[in-house]
Coordinates of C-alpha atoms in Angstrom, one line a residue:
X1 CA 85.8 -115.9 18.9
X2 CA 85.7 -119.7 18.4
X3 CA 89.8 -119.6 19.4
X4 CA 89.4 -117.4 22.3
X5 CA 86.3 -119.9 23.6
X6 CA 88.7 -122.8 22.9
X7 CA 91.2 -121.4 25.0
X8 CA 88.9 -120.3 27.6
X9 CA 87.7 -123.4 28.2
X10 CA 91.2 -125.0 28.0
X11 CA 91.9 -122.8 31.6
X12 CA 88.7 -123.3 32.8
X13 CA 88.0 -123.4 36.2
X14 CA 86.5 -121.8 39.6
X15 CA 88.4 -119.6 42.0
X16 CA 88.1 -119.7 46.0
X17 CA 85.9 -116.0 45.4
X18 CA 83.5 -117.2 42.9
X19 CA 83.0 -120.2 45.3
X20 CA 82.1 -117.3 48.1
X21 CA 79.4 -115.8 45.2
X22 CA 78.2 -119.6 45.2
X23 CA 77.3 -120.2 48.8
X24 CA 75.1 -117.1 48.5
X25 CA 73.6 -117.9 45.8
X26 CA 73.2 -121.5 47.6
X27 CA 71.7 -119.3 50.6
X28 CA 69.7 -117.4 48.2
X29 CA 67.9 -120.5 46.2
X30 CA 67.0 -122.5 49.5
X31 CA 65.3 -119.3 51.1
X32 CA 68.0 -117.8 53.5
X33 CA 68.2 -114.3 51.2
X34 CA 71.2 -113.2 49.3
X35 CA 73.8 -114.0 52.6
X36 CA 76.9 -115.9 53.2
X37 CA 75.4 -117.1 56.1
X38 CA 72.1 -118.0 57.2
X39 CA 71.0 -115.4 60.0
X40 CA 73.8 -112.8 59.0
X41 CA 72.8 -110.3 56.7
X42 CA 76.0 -109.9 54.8
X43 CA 76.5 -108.7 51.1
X44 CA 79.6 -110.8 50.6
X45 CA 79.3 -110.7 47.0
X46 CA 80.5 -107.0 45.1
X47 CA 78.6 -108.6 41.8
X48 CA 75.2 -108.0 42.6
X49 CA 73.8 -109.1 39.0
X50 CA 76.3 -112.0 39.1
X51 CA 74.8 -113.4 42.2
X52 CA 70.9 -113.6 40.6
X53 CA 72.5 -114.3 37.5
X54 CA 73.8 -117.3 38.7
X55 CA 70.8 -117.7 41.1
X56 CA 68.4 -118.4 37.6
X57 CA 70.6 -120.8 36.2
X58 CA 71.1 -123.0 39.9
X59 CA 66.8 -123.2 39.6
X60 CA 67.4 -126.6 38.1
X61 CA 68.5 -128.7 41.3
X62 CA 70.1 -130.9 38.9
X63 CA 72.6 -128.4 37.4
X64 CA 75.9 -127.7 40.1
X65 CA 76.3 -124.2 40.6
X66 CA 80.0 -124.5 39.9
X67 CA 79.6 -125.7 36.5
X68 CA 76.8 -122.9 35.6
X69 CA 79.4 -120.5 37.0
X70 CA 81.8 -121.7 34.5
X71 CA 79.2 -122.0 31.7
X72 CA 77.8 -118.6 31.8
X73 CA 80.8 -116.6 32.5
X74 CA 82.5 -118.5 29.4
X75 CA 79.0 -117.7 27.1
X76 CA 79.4 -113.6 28.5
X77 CA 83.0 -113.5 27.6
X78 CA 82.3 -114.8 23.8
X79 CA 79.5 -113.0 24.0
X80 CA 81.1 -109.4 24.8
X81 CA 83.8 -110.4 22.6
X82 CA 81.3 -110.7 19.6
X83 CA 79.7 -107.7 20.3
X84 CA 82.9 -105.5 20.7
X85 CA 83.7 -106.6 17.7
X86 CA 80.5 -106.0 15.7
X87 CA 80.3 -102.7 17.7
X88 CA 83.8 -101.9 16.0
X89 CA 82.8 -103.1 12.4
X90 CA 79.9 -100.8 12.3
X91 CA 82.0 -97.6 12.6
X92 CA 83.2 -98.5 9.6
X93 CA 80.9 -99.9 7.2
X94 CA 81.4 -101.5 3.9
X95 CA 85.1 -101.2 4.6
X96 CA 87.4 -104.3 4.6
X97 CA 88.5 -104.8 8.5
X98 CA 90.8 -106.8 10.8
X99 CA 90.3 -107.6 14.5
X100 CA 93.3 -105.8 15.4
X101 CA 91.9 -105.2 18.8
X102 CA 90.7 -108.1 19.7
X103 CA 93.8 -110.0 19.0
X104 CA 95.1 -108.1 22.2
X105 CA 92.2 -110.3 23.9
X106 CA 93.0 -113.6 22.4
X107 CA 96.8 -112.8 23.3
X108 CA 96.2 -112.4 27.1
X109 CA 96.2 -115.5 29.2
X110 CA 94.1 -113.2 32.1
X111 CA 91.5 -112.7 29.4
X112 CA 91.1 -116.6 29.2
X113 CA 91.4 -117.6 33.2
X114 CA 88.5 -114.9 33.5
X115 CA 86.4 -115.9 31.2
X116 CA 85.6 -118.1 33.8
X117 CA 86.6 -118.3 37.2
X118 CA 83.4 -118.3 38.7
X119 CA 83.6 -114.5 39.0
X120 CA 81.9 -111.5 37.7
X121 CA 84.7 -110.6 34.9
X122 CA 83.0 -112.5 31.7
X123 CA 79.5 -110.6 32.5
X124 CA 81.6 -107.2 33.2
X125 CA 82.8 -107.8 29.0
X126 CA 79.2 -108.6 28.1
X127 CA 77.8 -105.4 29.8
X128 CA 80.5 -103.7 28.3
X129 CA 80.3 -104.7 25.3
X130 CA 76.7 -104.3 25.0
X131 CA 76.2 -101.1 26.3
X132 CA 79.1 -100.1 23.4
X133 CA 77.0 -102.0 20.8
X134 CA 74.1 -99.9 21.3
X135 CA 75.8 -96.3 21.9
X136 CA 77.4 -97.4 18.2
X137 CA 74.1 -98.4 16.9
X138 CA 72.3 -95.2 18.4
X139 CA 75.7 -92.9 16.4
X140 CA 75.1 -95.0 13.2
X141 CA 71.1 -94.5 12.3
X142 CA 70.6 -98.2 13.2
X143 CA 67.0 -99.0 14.1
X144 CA 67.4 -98.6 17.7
X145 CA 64.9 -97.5 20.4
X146 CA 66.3 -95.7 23.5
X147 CA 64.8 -96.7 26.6
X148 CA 66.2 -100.9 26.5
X149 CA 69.8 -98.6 26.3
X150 CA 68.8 -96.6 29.1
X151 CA 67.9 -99.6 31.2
X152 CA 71.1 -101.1 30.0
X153 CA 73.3 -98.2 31.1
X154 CA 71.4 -97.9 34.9
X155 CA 73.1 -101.5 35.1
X156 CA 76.2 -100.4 35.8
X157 CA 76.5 -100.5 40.0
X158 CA 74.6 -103.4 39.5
X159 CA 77.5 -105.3 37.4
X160 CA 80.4 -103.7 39.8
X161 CA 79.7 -100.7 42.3
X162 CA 82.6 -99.0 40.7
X163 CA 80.8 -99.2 37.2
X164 CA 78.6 -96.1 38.1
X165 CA 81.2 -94.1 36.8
X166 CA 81.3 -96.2 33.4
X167 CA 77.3 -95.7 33.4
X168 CA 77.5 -92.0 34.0
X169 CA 80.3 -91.6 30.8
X170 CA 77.9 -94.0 28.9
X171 CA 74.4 -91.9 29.7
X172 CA 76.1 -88.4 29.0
X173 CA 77.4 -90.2 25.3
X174 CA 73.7 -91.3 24.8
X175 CA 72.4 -87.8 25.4
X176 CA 74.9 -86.3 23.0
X177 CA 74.4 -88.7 20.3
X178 CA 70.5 -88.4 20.4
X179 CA 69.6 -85.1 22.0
X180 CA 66.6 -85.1 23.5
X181 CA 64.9 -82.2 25.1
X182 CA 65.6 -81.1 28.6
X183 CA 62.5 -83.1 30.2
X184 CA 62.9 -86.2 28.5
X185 CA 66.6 -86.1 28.9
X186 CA 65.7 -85.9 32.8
X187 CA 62.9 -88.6 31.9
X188 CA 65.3 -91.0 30.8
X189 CA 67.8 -90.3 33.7
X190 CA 65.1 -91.7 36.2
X191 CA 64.9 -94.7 34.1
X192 CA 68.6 -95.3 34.0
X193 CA 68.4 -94.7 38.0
X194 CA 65.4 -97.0 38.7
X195 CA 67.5 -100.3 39.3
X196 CA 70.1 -99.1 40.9
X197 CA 68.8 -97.1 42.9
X198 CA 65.5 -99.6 43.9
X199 CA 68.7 -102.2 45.2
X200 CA 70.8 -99.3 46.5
X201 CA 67.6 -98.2 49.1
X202 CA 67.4 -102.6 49.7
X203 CA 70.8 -102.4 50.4
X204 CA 70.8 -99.9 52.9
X205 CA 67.8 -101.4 54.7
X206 CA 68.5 -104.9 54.3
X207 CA 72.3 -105.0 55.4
X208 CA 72.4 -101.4 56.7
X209 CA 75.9 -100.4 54.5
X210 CA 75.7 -98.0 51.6
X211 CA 78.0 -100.4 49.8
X212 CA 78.8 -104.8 49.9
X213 CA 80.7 -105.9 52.8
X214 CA 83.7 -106.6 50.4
X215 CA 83.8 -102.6 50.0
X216 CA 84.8 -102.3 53.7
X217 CA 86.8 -105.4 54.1
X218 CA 89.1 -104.1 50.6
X219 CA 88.9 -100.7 52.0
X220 CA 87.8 -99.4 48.8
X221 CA 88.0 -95.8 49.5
X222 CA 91.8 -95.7 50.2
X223 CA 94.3 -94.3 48.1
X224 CA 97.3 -96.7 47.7
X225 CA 98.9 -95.0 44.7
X226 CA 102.2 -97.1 44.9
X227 CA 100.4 -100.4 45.4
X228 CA 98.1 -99.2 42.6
X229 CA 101.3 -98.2 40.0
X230 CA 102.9 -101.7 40.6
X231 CA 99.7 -103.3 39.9
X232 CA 99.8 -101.9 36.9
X233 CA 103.0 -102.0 36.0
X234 CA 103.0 -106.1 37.1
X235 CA 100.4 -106.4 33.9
X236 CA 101.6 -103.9 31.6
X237 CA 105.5 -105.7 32.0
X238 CA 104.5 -109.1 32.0
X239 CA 103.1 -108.8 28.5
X240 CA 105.2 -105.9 26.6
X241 CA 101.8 -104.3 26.4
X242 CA 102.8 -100.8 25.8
X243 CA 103.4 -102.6 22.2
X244 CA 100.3 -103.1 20.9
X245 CA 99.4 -100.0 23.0
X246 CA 101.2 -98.2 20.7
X247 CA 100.9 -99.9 17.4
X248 CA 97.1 -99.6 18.0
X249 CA 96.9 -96.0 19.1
X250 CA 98.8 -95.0 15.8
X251 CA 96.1 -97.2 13.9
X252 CA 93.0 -95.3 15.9
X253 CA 94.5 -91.9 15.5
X254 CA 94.4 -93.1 11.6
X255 CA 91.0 -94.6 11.0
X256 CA 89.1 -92.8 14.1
X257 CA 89.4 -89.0 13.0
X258 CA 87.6 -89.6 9.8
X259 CA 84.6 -90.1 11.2
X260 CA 81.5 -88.1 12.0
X261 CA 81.1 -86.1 15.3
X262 CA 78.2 -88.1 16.1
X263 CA 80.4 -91.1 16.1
X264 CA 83.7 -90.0 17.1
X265 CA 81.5 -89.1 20.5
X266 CA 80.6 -92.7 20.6
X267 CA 83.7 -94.1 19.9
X268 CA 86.0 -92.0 22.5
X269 CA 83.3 -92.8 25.6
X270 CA 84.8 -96.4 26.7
X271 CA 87.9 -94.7 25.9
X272 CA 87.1 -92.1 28.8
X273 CA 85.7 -94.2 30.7
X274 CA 88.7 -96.7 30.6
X275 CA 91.1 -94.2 31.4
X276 CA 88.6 -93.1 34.5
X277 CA 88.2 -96.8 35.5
X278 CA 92.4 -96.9 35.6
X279 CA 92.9 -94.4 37.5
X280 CA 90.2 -95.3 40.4
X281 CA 91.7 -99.5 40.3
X282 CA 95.4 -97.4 40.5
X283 CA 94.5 -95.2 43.2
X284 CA 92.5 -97.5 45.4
X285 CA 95.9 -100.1 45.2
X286 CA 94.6 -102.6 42.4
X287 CA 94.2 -106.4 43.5
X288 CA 96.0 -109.1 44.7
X289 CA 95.1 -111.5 41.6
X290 CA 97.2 -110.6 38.6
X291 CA 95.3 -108.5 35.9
X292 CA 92.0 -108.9 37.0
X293 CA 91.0 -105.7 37.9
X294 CA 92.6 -103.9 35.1
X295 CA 90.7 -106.3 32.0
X296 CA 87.9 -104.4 32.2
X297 CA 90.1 -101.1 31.8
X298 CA 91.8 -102.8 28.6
X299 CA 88.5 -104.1 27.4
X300 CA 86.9 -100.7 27.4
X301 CA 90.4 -98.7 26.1
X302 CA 90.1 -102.0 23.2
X303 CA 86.6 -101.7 21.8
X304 CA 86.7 -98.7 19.3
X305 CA 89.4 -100.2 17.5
X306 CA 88.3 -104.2 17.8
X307 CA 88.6 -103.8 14.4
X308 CA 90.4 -101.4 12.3
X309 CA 90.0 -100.8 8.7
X310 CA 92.7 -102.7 6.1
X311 CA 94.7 -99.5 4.7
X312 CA 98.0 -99.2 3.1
X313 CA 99.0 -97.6 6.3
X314 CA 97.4 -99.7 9.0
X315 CA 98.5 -103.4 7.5
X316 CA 102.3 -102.5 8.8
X317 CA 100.6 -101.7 12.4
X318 CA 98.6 -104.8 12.3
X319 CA 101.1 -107.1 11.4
X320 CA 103.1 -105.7 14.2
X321 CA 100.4 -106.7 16.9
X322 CA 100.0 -110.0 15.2
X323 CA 103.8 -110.6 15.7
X324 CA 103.3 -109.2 19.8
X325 CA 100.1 -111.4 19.9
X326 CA 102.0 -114.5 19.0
X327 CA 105.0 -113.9 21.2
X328 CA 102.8 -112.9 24.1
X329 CA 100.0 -115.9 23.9
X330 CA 103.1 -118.4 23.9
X331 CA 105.5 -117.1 26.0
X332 CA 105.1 -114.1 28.2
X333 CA 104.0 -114.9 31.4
X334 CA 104.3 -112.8 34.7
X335 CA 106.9 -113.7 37.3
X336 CA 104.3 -115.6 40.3
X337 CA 103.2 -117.8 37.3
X338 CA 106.4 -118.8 35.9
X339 CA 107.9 -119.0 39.7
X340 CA 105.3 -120.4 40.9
X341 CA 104.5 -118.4 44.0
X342 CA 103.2 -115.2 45.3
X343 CA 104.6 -112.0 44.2
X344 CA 105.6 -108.5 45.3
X345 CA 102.5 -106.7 47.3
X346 CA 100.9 -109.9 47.7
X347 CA 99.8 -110.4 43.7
X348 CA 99.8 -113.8 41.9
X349 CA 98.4 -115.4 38.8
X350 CA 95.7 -116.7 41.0
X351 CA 94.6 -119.7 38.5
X352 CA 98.2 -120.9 38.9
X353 CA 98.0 -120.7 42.8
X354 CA 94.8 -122.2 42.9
X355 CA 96.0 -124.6 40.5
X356 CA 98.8 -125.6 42.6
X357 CA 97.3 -125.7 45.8
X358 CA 94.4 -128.2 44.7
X359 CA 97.1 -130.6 42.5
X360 CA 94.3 -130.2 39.8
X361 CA 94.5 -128.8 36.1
X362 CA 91.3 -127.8 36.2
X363 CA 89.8 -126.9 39.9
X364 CA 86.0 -126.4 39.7
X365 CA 84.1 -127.9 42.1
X366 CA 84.5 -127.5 45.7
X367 CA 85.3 -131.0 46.0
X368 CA 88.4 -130.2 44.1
X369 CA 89.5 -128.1 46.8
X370 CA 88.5 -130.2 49.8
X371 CA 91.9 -132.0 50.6
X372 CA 93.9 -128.6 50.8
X373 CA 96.3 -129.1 53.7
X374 CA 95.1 -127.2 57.0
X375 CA 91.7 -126.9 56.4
X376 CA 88.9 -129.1 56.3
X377 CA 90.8 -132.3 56.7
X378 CA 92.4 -131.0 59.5
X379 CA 89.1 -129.3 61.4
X380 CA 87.1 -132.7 60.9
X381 CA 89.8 -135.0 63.3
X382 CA 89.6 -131.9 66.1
X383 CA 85.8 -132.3 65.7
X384 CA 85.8 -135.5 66.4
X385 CA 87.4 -134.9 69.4
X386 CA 84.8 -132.8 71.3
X387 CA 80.9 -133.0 71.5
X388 CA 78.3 -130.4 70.9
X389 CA 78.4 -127.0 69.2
X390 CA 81.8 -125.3 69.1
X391 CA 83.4 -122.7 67.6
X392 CA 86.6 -123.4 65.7
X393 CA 89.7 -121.2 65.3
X394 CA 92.9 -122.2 63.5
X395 CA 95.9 -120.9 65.8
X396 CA 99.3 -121.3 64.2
X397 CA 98.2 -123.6 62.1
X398 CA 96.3 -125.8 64.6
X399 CA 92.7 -126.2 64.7
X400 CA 91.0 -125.3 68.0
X401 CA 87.7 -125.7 69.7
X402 CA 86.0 -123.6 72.1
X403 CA 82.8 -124.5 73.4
X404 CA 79.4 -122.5 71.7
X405 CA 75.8 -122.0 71.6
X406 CA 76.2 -122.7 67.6
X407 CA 79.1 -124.0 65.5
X408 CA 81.1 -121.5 63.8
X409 CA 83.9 -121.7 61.9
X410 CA 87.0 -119.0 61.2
X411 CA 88.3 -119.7 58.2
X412 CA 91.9 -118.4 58.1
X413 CA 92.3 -116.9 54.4
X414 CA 89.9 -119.1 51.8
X415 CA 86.4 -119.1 52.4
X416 CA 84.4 -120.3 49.5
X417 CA 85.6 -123.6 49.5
X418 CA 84.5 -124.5 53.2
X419 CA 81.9 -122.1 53.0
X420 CA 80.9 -124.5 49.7
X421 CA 81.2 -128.0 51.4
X422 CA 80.5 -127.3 55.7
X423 CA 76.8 -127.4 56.1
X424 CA 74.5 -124.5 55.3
X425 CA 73.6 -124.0 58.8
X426 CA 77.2 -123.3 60.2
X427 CA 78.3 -120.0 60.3
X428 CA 81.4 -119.9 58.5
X429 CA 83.8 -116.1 58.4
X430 CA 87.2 -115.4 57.2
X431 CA 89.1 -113.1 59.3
X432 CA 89.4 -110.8 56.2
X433 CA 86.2 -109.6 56.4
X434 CA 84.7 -110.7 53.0
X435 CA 81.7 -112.2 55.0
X436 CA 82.2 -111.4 58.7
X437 CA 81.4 -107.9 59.7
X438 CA 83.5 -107.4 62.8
X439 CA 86.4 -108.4 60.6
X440 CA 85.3 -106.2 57.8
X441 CA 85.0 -103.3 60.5
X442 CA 88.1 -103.8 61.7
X443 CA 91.1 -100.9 60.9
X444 CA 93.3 -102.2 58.0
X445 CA 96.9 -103.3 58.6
X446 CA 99.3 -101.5 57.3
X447 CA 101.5 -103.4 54.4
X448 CA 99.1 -106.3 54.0
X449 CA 98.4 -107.5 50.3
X450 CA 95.7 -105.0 48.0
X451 CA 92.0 -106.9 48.5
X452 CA 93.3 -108.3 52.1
X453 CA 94.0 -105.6 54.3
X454 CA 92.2 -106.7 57.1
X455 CA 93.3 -109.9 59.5
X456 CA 91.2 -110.1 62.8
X457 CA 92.6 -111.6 65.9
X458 CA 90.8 -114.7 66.9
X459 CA 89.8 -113.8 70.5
X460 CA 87.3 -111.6 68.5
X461 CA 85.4 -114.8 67.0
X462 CA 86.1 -116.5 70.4
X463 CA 84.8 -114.0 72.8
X464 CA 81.6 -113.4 70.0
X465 CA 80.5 -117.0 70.1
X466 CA 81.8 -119.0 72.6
X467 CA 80.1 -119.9 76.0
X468 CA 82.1 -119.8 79.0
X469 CA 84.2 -116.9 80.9
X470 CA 87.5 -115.8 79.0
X471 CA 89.5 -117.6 81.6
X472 CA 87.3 -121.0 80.9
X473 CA 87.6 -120.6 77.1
X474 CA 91.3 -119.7 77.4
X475 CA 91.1 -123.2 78.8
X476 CA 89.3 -125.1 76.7
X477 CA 92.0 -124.3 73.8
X478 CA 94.9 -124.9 76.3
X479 CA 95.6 -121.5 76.6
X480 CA 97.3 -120.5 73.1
X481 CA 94.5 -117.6 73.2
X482 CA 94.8 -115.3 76.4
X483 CA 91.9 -115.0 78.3
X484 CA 93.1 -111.2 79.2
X485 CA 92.6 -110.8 74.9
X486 CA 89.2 -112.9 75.1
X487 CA 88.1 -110.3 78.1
X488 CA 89.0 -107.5 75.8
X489 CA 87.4 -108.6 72.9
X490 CA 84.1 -108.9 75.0
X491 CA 83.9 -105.7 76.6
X492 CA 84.8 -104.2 72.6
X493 CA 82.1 -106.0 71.5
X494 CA 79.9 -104.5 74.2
X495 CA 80.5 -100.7 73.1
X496 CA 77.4 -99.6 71.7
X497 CA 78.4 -98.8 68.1
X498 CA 79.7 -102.4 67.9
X499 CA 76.9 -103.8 69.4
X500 CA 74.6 -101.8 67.0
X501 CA 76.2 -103.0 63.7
X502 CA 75.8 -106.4 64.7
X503 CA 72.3 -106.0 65.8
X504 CA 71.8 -104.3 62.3
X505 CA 72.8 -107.4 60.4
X506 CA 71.7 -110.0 63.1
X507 CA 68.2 -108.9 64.7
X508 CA 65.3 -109.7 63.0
X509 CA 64.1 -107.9 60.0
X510 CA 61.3 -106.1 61.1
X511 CA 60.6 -102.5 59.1
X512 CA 61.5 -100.6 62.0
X513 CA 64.9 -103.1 61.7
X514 CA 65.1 -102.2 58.0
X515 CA 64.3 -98.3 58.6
X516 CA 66.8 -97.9 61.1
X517 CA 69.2 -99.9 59.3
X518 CA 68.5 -97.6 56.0
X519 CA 68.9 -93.9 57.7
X520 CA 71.8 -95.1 59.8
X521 CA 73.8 -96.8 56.8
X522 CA 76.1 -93.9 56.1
X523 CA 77.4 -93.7 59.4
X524 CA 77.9 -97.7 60.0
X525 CA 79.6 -97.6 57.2
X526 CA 81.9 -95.2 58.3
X527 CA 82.5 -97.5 62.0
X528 CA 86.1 -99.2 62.1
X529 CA 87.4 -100.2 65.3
X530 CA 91.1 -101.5 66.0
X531 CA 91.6 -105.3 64.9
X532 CA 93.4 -106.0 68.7
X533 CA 91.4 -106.4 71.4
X534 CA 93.5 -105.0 73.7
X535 CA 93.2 -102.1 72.2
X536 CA 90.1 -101.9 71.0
X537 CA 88.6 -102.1 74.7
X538 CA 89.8 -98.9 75.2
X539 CA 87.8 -97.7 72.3
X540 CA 90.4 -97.2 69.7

């Protein structure tokens, strides 16, 4: 564990998204509510206990949010790491084991960017690891009680939507292993479902989606198979990990079947659930940053054999992994990391691009990423050229103002770090969708990068904020937007289901707001509209 801190916090730093989950949690601590924006009730975060997480360590003004990011992801990563581990050991007590297992962690360069990050992955291995530890305990006749597991399992949408599954595998294991009656059984499955299902309801009513806004702007309920199977592959190859794969399923099929049912039940659930978890991050197309959705696959596929038990037949197989965990923690690396630039379908080690584009070994602070060519820089000198609120697009590259009753900003691709250092009460969006909902509404585009499907035409933002006719706005940025596409984008924006999701996220929150916004979630959720103007005027 001490190694795998040491070469966490060797990589350490804070990625463009976990500087997104900071501005809400920014929004969040100085009485805005849990929003990217001030005034726009958008989930922009998928993390839900990240976000307030993060939100009880930023209660000391003194402490910067990026640094407890960094902090506490690092402390959940050990931590899961630990607890894997001891969760492992305990299968197999007063025998002499190895950490077979989690040398596949300390091998893996992803497993050390994500221990911090800023994102949710460090607390995804602590939950995991956690809710492992106490199934193991529960199998083993440790002094356990049930209900603290029960609560622990129910976290499960709360740590990643997608980790309902992981909770359902969990809770079924639970009720195997210590068989209660009928009634209690369903007793303890409203306890699991109190949470999550308390935030699910706020969700609905507060930003009138059944799911985050990231859910709509990744198009989470596509099947991309292909994009999914490279994904995979892209991890799998750049590591030889069908190696230890291997070596380590030959060691579990050794040391696993000797144990009772009670705790082979235990020990196969993450295995389930890993496999489960695959499939979905294969099917819905995996992730532009290399490895990061699948670590919480490995992690759960990992834990029953963390450690195996020393035996004249598994010391061959665990010397094997040590050789691959040598070879692949020194020199296998994927191709965007050793090249240096993005990848097929869009995927890149994203700590090397982030890396690069900030010329800083270790990128934390939003500082760090201030000078990065074409943003902030850039949008500062065409401020300074025109008075009063405006609206600011970048055009091919160009920064341009239109005239507004507020100043907005349309960030073109990164969002947390402007997000991080433009004031609080600007309204900064990506045209991804991560925190603006037309964007996130918006029909995907075909052969765009897994995570970034979406990319909203400008007259959108334009035609939603600025003052002026289209043909006085077209002006005002010298005509490289049409006015024809600005006249489009306002009579889209004036059909009535588009003008009712943005009432549901901008009008005041009244209870009949937040009613309406709860029994009309499904179907919002459901609204996408074409991403061009000129075609979306016509209702398409």
């Amino acid at each position: 564990m001490a190694i795998f801190a040491f070469l966490a916090w060797q990589r350490r730093w804070v990625c463009d998204d976990g500087l997104i989950v900071l501005r809400t949690v920014e929004n969040l601590l100085h009485g805005d509510g849990p929003v990217f924006n001030a005034g726009e009730r958008v989930e922009a975060n998928t993390s839900t206990l990240w976000t307030y997480v993060l939100a009880l360590g930023g209660l000391q003004p003194w402490l910067r949010l990026e640094w407890v990011s960094v902090v506490v992801g690092l402390v959940s990563a050990v931590g899961g790491l630990f607890f894997g581990l001891d969760g492992a050991r305990r299968l197999f007590p007063g025998r002499r084991v190895v950490p077979a297992g989690g040398l596949v962690v300390l091998a893996l360069p992803p497993f050390w960017d994500y221990a911090t990050s800023g994102l949710e992955t460090g607390l995804v291995t602590l939950w995991l690891a956690l809710v492992w530890w106490q199934l193991v305990r529960h199998a083993t006749g440790g002094p356990v009680r049930v209900w603290p597991t029960v609560l622990l399992i129910g976290l499960g949408p709360l740590v990643r939507p997608e980790f309902a599954l992981v909770s359902a595998i969990a809770f079924a294991a639970l009720i195997a292993v210590v068989r209660p009656g009928w009634r209690r059984a369903l007793g303890l499955l409203v306890l699991a479902g109190v949470l999550p299902v308390a935030y699910q309801v706020f969700r609905m009513g507060y930003y009138g989606l059944i799911t985050p806004n990231t859910a709509l702007a990744k198009e989470a309920t596509q099947a991309r198979w292909d994009r999914g199977w490279f994904y995979l592959v892209d991890f799998f190859g750049s590591y030889w990990l069908l190696v230890p794969v291997a070596l380590l399923l030959a060691a579990a099929v050794l040391v696993l079947r000797s144990l009772e049912r009670k705790t082979l039940v235990v020990a196969l659930t993450p295995v389930v659930a890993g496999i489960l978890l695959g499939l979905y991050v294969t099917r819905v197309g995996g992730d532009y940053m290399h490895a990061r959705m699948l670590l919480p696959v490995l992690t759960c596929l990992l834990l029953p054999i963390m450690v195996v038990p020393l035996t004249r037949w598994t010391t061959p197989l665990v010397l094997a992994v040590v050789a691959w965990t040598v070879t692949s923690a020194v020199g296998l690396r994927p191709a965007s990391a050793e090249q240096h630039k993005i990848g097929a379908y869009g995927i890149s080690d994203a700590r090397v691009f982030w890396v690069d584009s900030t010329h800083n070994e270790h990128p934390i602070t939003a500082e760090d990423a201030g000078l990065i060519p074409g943003y902030l820089p850039e949008l500062a000198a065409a401020r300074a050229k025109v008075t009063g609120p405006a609206v600011a697009v970048s055009v091919n590259g160009t920064w341009v103002l239109y005239p507004a009753t507020h100043d907005v900003v349309s960030s073109p691709g990164a969002l947390g770090f402007p997000g991080m250092l433009l004031p609080r009460d600007e309204t900064v969006i990506d045209d991804l969708g991560l925190a603006g909902p037309l964007a996130a509404h918006s029909l995907p585009i075909t052969g765009r990068p897994a995570g970034h499907q979406k990319l909203l035409s400008v007259a959108w933002v334009i035609a939603d904020a600025g003052v002026g006719t289209p043909e006085q706005l077209s002006a005002a940025g010298n005509e490289l937007v049409w006015s024809k596409e600005i006249l489009a984008a306002r009579i889209a924006l004036a059909r009535p289901e588009i003008r009712e999701m943005l009432d549901s996220v901008r009008a005041p929150l009244t209870f009949g707001r937040f009613w309406d916004n709860l029994v009309h979630s499904v179907g919002r959720s459901r609204l996408r509209f074409n991403p061009h103007p000129l075609d979306a005027q016509f209702g398409g």
